Short mmCIF file of C-alpha atoms and ligand atoms in Angstrom, two decimals:
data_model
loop_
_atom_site.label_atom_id
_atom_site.label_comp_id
_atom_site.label_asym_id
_atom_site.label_seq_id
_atom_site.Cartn_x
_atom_site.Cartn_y
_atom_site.Cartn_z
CA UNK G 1458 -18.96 113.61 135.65
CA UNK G 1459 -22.13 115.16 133.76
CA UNK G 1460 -22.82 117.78 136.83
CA UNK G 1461 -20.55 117.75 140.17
CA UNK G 1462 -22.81 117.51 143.37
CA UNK G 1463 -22.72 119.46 146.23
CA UNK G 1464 -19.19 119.67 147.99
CA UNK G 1465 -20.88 118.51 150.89
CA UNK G 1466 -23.20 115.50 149.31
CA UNK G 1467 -19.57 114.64 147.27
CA UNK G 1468 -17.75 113.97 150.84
CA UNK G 1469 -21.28 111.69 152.03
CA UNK G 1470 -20.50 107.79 152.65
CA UNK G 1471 -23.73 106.34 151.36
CA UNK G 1472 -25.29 104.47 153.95
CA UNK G 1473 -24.16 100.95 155.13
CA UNK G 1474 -27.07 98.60 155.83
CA UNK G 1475 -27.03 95.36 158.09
CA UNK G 1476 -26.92 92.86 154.97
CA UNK G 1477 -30.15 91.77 153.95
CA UNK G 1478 -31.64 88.33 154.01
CA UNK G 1479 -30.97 87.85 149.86
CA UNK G 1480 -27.33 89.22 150.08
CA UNK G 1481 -26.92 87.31 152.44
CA UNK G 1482 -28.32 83.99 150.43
CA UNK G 1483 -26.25 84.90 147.60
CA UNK G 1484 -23.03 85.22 149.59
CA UNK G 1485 -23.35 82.12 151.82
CA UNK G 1486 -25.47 80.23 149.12
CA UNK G 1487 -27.44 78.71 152.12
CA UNK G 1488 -31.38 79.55 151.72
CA UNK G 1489 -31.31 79.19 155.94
CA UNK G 1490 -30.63 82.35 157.25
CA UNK G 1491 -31.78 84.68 160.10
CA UNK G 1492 -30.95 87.75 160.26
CA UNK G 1493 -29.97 89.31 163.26
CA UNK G 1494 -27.79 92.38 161.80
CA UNK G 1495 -30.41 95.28 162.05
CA UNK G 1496 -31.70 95.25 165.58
CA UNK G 1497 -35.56 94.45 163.92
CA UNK G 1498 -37.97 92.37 165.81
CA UNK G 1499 -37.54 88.55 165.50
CA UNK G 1500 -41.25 88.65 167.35
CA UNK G 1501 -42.78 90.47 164.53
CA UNK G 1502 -45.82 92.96 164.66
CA UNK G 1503 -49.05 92.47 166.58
CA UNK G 1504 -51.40 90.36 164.43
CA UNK G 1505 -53.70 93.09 165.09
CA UNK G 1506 -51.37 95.62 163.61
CA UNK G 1507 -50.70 93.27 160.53
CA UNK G 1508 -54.68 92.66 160.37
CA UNK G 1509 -55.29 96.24 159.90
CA UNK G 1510 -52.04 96.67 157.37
CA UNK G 1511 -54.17 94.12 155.10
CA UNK G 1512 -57.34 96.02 155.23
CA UNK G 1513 -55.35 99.74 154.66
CA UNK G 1514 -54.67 97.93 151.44
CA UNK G 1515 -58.07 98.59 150.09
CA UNK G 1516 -57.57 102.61 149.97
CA UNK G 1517 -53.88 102.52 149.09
CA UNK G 1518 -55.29 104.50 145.38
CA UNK G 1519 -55.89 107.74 147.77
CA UNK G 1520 -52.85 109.94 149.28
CA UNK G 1521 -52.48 109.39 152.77
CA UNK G 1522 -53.57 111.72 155.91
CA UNK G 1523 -50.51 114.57 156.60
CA UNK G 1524 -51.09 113.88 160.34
CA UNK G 1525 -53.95 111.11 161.10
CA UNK G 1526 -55.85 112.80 164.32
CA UNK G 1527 -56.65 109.66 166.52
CA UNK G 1528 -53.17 107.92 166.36
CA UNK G 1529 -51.52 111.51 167.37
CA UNK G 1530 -53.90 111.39 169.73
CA UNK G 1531 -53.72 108.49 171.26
CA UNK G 1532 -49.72 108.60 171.06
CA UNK G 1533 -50.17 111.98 173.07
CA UNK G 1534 -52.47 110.31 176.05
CA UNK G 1535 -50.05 107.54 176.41
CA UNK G 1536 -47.01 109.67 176.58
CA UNK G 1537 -48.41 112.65 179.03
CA UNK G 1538 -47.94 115.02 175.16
CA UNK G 1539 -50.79 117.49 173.72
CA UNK G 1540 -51.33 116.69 170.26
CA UNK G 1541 -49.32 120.15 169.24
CA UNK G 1542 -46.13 118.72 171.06
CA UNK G 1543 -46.04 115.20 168.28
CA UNK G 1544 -44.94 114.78 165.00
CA UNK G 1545 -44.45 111.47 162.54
CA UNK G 1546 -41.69 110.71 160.25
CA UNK G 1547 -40.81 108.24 157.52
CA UNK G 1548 -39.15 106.31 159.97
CA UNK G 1549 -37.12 108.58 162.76
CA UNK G 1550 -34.44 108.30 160.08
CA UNK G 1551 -36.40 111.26 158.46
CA UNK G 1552 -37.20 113.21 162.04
CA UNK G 1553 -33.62 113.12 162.76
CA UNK G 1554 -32.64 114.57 158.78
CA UNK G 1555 -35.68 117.13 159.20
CA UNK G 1556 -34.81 118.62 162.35
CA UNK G 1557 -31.16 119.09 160.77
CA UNK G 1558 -33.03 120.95 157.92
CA UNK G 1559 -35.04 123.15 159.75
CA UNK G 1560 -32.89 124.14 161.90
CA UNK G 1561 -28.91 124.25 160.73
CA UNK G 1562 -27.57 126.96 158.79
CA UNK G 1563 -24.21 126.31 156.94
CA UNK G 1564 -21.23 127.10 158.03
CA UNK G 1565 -23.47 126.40 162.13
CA UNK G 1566 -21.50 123.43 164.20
CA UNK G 1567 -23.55 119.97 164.47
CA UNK G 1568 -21.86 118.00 167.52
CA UNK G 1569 -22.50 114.17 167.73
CA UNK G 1570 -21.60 111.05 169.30
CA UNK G 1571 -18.70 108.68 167.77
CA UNK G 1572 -19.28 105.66 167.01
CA UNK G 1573 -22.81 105.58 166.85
CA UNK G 1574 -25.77 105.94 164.21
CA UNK G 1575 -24.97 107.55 161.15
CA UNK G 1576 -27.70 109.70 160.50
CA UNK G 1577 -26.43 112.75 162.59
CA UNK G 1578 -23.28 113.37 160.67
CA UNK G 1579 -24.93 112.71 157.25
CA UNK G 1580 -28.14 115.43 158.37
CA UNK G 1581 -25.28 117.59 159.05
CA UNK G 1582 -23.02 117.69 156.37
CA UNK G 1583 -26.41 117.73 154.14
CA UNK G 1584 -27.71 120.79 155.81
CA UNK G 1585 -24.12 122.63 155.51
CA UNK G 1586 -22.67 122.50 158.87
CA UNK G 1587 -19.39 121.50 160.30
CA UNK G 1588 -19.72 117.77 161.88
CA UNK G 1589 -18.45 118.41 165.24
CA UNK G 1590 -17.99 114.03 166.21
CA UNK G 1591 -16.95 113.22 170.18
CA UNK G 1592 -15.81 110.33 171.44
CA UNK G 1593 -18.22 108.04 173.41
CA UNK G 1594 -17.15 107.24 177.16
CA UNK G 1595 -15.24 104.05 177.57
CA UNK G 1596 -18.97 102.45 178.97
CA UNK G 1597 -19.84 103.28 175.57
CA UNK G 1598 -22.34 106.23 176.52
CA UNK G 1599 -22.30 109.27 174.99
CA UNK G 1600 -19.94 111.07 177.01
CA UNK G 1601 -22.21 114.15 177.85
CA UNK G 1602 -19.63 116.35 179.73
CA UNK G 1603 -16.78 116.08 176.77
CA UNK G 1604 -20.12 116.64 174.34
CA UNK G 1605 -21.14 120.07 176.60
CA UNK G 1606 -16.85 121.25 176.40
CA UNK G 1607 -17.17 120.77 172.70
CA UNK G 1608 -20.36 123.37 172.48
CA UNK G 1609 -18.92 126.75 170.75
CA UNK G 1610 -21.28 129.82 169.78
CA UNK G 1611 -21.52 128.27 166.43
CA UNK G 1612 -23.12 124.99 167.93
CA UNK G 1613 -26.80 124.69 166.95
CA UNK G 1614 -27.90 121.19 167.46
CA UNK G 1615 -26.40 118.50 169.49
CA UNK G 1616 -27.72 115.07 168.62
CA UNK G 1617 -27.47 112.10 171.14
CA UNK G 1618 -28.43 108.38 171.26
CA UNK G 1619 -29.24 106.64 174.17
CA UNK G 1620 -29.38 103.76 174.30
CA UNK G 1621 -26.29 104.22 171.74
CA UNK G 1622 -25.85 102.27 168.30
CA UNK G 1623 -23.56 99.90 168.61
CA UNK G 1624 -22.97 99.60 172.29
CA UNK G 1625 -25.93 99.77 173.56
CA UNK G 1626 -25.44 101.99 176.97
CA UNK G 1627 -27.74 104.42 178.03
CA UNK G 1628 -27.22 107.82 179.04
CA UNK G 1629 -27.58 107.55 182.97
CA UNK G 1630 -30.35 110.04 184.61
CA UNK G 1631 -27.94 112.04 186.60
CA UNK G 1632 -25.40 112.79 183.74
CA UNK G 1633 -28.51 113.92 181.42
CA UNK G 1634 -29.54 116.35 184.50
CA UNK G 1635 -26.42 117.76 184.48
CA UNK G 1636 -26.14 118.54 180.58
CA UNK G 1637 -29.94 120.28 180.72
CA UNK G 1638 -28.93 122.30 183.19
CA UNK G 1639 -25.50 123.34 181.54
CA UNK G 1640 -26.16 123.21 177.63
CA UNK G 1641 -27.24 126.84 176.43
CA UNK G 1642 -30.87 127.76 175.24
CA UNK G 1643 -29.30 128.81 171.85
CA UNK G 1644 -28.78 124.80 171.10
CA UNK G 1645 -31.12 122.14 170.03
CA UNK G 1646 -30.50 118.54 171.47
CA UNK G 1647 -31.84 115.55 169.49
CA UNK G 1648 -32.09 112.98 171.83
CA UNK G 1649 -32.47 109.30 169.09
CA UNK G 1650 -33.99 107.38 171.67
CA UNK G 1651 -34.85 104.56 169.20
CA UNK G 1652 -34.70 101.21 171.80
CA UNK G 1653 -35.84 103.25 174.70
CA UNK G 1654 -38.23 100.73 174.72
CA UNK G 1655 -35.73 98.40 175.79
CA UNK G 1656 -34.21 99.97 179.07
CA UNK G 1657 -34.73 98.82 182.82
CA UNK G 1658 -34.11 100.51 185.49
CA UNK G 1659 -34.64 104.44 185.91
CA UNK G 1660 -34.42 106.46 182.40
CA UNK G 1661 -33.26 109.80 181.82
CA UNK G 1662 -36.34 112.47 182.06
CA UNK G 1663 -36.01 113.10 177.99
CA UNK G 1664 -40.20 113.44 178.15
CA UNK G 1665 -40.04 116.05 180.69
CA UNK G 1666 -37.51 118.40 178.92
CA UNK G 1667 -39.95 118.25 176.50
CA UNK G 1668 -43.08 118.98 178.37
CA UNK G 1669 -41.32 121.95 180.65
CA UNK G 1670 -40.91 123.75 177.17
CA UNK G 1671 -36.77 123.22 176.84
CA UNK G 1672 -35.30 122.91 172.91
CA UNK G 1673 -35.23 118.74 172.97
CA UNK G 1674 -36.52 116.80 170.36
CA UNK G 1675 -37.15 113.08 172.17
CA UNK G 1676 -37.13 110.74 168.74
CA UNK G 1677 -38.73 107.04 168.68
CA UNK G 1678 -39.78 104.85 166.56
CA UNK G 1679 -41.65 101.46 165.42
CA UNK G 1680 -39.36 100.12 164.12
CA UNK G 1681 -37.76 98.14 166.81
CA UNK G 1682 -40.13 96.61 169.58
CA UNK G 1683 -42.98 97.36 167.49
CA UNK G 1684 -42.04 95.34 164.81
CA UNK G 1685 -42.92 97.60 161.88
CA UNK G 1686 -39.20 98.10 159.92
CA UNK G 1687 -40.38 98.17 156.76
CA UNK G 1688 -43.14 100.28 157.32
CA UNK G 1689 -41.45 103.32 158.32
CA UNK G 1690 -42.87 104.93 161.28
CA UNK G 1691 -40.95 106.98 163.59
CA UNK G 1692 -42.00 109.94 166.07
CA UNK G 1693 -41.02 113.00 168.06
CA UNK G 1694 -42.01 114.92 170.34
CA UNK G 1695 -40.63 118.53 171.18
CA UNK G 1696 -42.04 121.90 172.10
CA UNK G 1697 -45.19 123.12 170.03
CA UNK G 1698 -43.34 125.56 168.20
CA UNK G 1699 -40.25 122.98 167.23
CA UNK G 1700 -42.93 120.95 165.90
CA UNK G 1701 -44.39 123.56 163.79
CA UNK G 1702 -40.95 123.93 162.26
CA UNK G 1703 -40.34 120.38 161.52
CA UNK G 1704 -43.65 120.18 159.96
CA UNK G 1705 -42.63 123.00 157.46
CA UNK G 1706 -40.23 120.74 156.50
CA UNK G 1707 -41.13 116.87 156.45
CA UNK G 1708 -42.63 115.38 153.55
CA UNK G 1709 -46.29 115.67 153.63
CA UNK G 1710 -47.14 112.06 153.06
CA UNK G 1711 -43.78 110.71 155.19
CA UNK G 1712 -46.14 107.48 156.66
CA UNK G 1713 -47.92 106.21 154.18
CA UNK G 1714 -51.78 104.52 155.25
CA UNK G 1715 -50.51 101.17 155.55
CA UNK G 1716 -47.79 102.98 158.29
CA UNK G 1717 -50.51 104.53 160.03
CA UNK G 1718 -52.58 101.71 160.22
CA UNK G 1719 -50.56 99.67 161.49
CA UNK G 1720 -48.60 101.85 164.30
CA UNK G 1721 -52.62 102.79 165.39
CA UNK G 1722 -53.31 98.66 165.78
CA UNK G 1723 -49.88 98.42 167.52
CA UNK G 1724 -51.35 101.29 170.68
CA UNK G 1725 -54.16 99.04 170.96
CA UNK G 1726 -52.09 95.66 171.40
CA UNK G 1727 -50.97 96.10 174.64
CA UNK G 1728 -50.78 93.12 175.99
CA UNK G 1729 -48.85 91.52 172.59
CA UNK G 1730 -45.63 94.24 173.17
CA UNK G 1731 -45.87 93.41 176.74
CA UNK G 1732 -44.99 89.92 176.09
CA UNK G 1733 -42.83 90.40 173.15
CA UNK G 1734 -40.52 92.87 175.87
CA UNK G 1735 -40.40 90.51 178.60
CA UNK G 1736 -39.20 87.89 176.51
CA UNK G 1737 -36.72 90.09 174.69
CA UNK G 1738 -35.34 91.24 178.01
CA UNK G 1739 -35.44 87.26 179.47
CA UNK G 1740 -33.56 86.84 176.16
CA UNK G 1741 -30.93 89.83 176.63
CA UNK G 1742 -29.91 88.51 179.98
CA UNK G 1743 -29.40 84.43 178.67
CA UNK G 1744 -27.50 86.12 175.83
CA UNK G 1745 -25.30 88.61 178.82
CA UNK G 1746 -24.80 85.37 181.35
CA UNK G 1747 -23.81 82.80 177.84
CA UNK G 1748 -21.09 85.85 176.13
CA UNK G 1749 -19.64 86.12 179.81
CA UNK G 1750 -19.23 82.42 180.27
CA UNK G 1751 -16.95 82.72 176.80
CA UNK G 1752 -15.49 85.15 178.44
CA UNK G 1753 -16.43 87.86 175.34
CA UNK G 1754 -16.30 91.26 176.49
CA UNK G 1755 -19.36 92.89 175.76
CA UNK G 1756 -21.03 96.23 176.54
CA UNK G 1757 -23.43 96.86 179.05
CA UNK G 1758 -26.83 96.87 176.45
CA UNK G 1759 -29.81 98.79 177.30
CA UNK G 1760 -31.46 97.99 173.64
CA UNK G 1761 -32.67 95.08 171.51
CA UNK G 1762 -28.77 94.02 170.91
CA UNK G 1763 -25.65 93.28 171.92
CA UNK G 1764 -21.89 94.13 171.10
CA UNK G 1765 -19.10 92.19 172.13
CA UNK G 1766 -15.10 91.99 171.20
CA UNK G 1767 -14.01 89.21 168.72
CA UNK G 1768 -10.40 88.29 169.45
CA UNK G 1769 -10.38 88.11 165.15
CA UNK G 1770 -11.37 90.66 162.71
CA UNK G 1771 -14.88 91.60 162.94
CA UNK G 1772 -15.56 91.03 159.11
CA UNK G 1773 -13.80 87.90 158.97
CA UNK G 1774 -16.45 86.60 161.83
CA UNK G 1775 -19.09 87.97 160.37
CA UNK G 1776 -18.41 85.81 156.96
CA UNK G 1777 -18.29 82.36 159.08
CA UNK G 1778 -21.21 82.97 161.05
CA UNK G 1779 -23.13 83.48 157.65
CA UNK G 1780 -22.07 79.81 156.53
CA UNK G 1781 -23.57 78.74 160.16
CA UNK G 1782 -26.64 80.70 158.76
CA UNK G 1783 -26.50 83.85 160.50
CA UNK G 1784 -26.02 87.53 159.77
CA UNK G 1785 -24.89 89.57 162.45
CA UNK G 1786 -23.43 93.52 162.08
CA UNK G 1787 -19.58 93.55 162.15
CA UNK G 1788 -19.44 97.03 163.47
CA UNK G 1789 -16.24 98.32 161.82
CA UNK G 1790 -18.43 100.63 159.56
CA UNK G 1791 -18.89 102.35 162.85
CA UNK G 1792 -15.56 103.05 163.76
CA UNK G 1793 -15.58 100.40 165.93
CA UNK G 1794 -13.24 97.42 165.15
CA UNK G 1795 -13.01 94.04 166.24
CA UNK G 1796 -16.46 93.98 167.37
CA UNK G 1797 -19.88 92.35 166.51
CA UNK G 1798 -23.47 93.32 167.38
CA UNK G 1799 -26.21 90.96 167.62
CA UNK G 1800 -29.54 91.70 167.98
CA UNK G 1801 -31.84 89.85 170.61
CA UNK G 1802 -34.31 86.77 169.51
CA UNK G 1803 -36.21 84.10 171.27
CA UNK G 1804 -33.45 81.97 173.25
CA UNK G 1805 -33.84 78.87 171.02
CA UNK G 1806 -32.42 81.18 167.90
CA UNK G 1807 -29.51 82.53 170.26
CA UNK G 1808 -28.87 78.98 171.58
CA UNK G 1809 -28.06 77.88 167.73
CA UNK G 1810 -26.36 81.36 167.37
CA UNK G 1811 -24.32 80.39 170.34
CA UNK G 1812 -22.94 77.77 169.46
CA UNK G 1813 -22.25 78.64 166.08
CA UNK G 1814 -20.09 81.69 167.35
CA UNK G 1815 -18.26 79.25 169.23
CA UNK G 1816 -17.41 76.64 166.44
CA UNK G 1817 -16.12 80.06 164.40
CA UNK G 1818 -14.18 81.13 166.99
CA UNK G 1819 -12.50 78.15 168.23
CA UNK G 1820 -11.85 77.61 164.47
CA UNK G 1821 -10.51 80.99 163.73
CA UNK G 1822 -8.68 80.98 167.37
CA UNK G 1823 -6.34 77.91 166.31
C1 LIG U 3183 -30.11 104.78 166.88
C2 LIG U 3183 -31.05 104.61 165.74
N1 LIG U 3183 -31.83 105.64 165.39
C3 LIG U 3183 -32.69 105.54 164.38
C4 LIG U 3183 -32.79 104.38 163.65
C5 LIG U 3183 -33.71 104.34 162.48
O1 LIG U 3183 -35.00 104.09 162.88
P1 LIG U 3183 -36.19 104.09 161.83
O2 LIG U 3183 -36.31 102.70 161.32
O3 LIG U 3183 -37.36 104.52 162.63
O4 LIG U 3183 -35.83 105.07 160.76
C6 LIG U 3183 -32.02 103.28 163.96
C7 LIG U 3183 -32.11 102.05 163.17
O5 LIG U 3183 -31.43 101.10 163.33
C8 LIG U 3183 -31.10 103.41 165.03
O6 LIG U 3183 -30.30 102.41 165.38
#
């Protein structure tokens, strides 16, 4: 070892990735694949969004606005936010990290959701607090009551997901109700709302914690319905003065112009992400009625995928659906074995999917 880290960056588990489309060619030698391990959109962005991606290539030789005016803007009109109450990240990967940044100081207690998105223990441990991880509720929602008995006077942030990754369950209305009026004004609560896109039914008033001033940071992002992965464009919104905080901190050029362009053509395209969530919810439901006809238990999904029990190791199934030419998320790496998450495409690609997952498991069931 030339230097030793950090103690704390020493005990990090790098992050584990849904296998990429190459890995995935290399491992199964098939050049067939679809990839359905990462929750991204098999719809893909708004030709308007990808139209004005091309033409941000033309400046790409000049640094890119801090905070571009008209996109905050317009993000703030649609959401009922003033501008001052918004900020951008490179991706909400970075929002969540920042807000751990600004706002943790070592030794402080970070409490969190197990299993679920990685992020929150990783922003933790990197800004020097004690990763504080509770158990989800056996729907698979974060269990807010056992989250609110774990809160000690050294608890500074709290970070939730809803709907959670891997199982997909929201947090219902009256159980987030409860924690606001419970959790003490001395903690921050992250809520990573990343597929909130993606719920029916009545949602949790996340927005209006916000607005009425309370310490929640609501995080989304474009990287699911909106298509935009690779771009890395995620937002929050929190009180004015959270915002000025996390702006101390974030990278000044976190979205690049190519990110803004795009996520600013995406607002416009209404009626594209209108379609592309009906059909993604039509497809959620086929996939829910075909997993219950194999009689797969599965999790009640709010998002853009679904988890259901494998009667065989989750890796093992994950290996044989990639010779079938797919690659799905064993979700092990979460702490949750024997499962496998798959994220929502157009019914034709879940019909083959289908029946590939039944040809592996009738082969690995005999
Ligand atoms: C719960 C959750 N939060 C955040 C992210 C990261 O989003 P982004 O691509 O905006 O960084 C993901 C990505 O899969 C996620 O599942």
């Amino acid at each position: 070892m030339i230097i030793d880290p950090r103690p704390e960056v020493a005990a990090m588990s790098p992050y584990t990735p849904g296998m990429s489309l190459s890995e995935a060619r290399r491992d199964s030698g098939r050049q067939q694949m679809i990839k359905l391990a990462s929750n991204e959109s098999l719809w893909g962005p708004s030709p308007h969004a990808l139209d004005a991606a091309r033409q941000a290539l033309d400046s790409i030789s000049y640094y890119p606005m801090v905070q571009e005016p008209e996109f905050i803007q317009a993000l703030a009109g649609r959401h009922g936010f003033s501008a001052d109450q918004l900020t951008v990240g490179n991706g909400a990967d970075e929002i969540l990290r920042v807000v751990a940044a600004a706002y943790v100081r070592c030794g402080d207690e970070v409490i969190y959701p197990t299993p679920s998105f990685s992020a929150y223990r990783h922003s933790a441990l990197l800004a020097g607090a004690r990763p504080v991880a509770v158990d989800l509720a056996s729907n698979g929602a974060n269990d807010l009551d056992a989250m609110l008995r774990a809160i000690t006077p050294r608890t500074r942030l709290v970070y939730l997901c809803s709907p959670n990754n891997p199982t997909g369950t929201a947090i219902a209305p009256e159980d987030w109700t409860r924690y606001l009026s419970a959790v003490p004004s001395s903690v921050l609560t992250v809520v990573d709302a990343a597929y909130d896109e993606f719920c029916q039914g009545e949602r949790p008033a996340f927005a209006a914690a916000v607005r009425s001033g309370r310490p929640v940071v609501w995080v989304r992002t474009f990287s699911k319905l909106y298509g935009l992965a690779a771009l890395r464009v995620g937002w929050a919104a929190a009180p004015a003065e959270v915002i000025r905080n996390l702006l101390r901190v974030r990278e000044p050029f976190s979205v690049n112009s190519i990110g803004w362009a795009a996520a600013r053509a995406s607002l416009e395209d209404e009626t594209y992400f209108s379609r592309v969530l009906q059909e993604t919810l039509e497809a959620r439901q086929f996939l829910v009625g075909q997993l219950d006809a194999m009689g797969l238990r599965r999790y009640r999904s709010e998002a853009n995928f679904m988890t259901f029990a494998v009667p065989v190791a989750d890796a093992d199934v994950a290996r044989q659906l990639r010779q079938h030419g797919f690659v799905v998320r064993p979700t092990s790496s979460f702490g949750l074995a024997g499962h496998i998450r798959v994220t929502v495409a157009p019914v034709p690609v879940l019909q083959a999917f289908l029946s590939a997952l039944a040809a592996v498991l009738n082969q690995g069931m005999k």
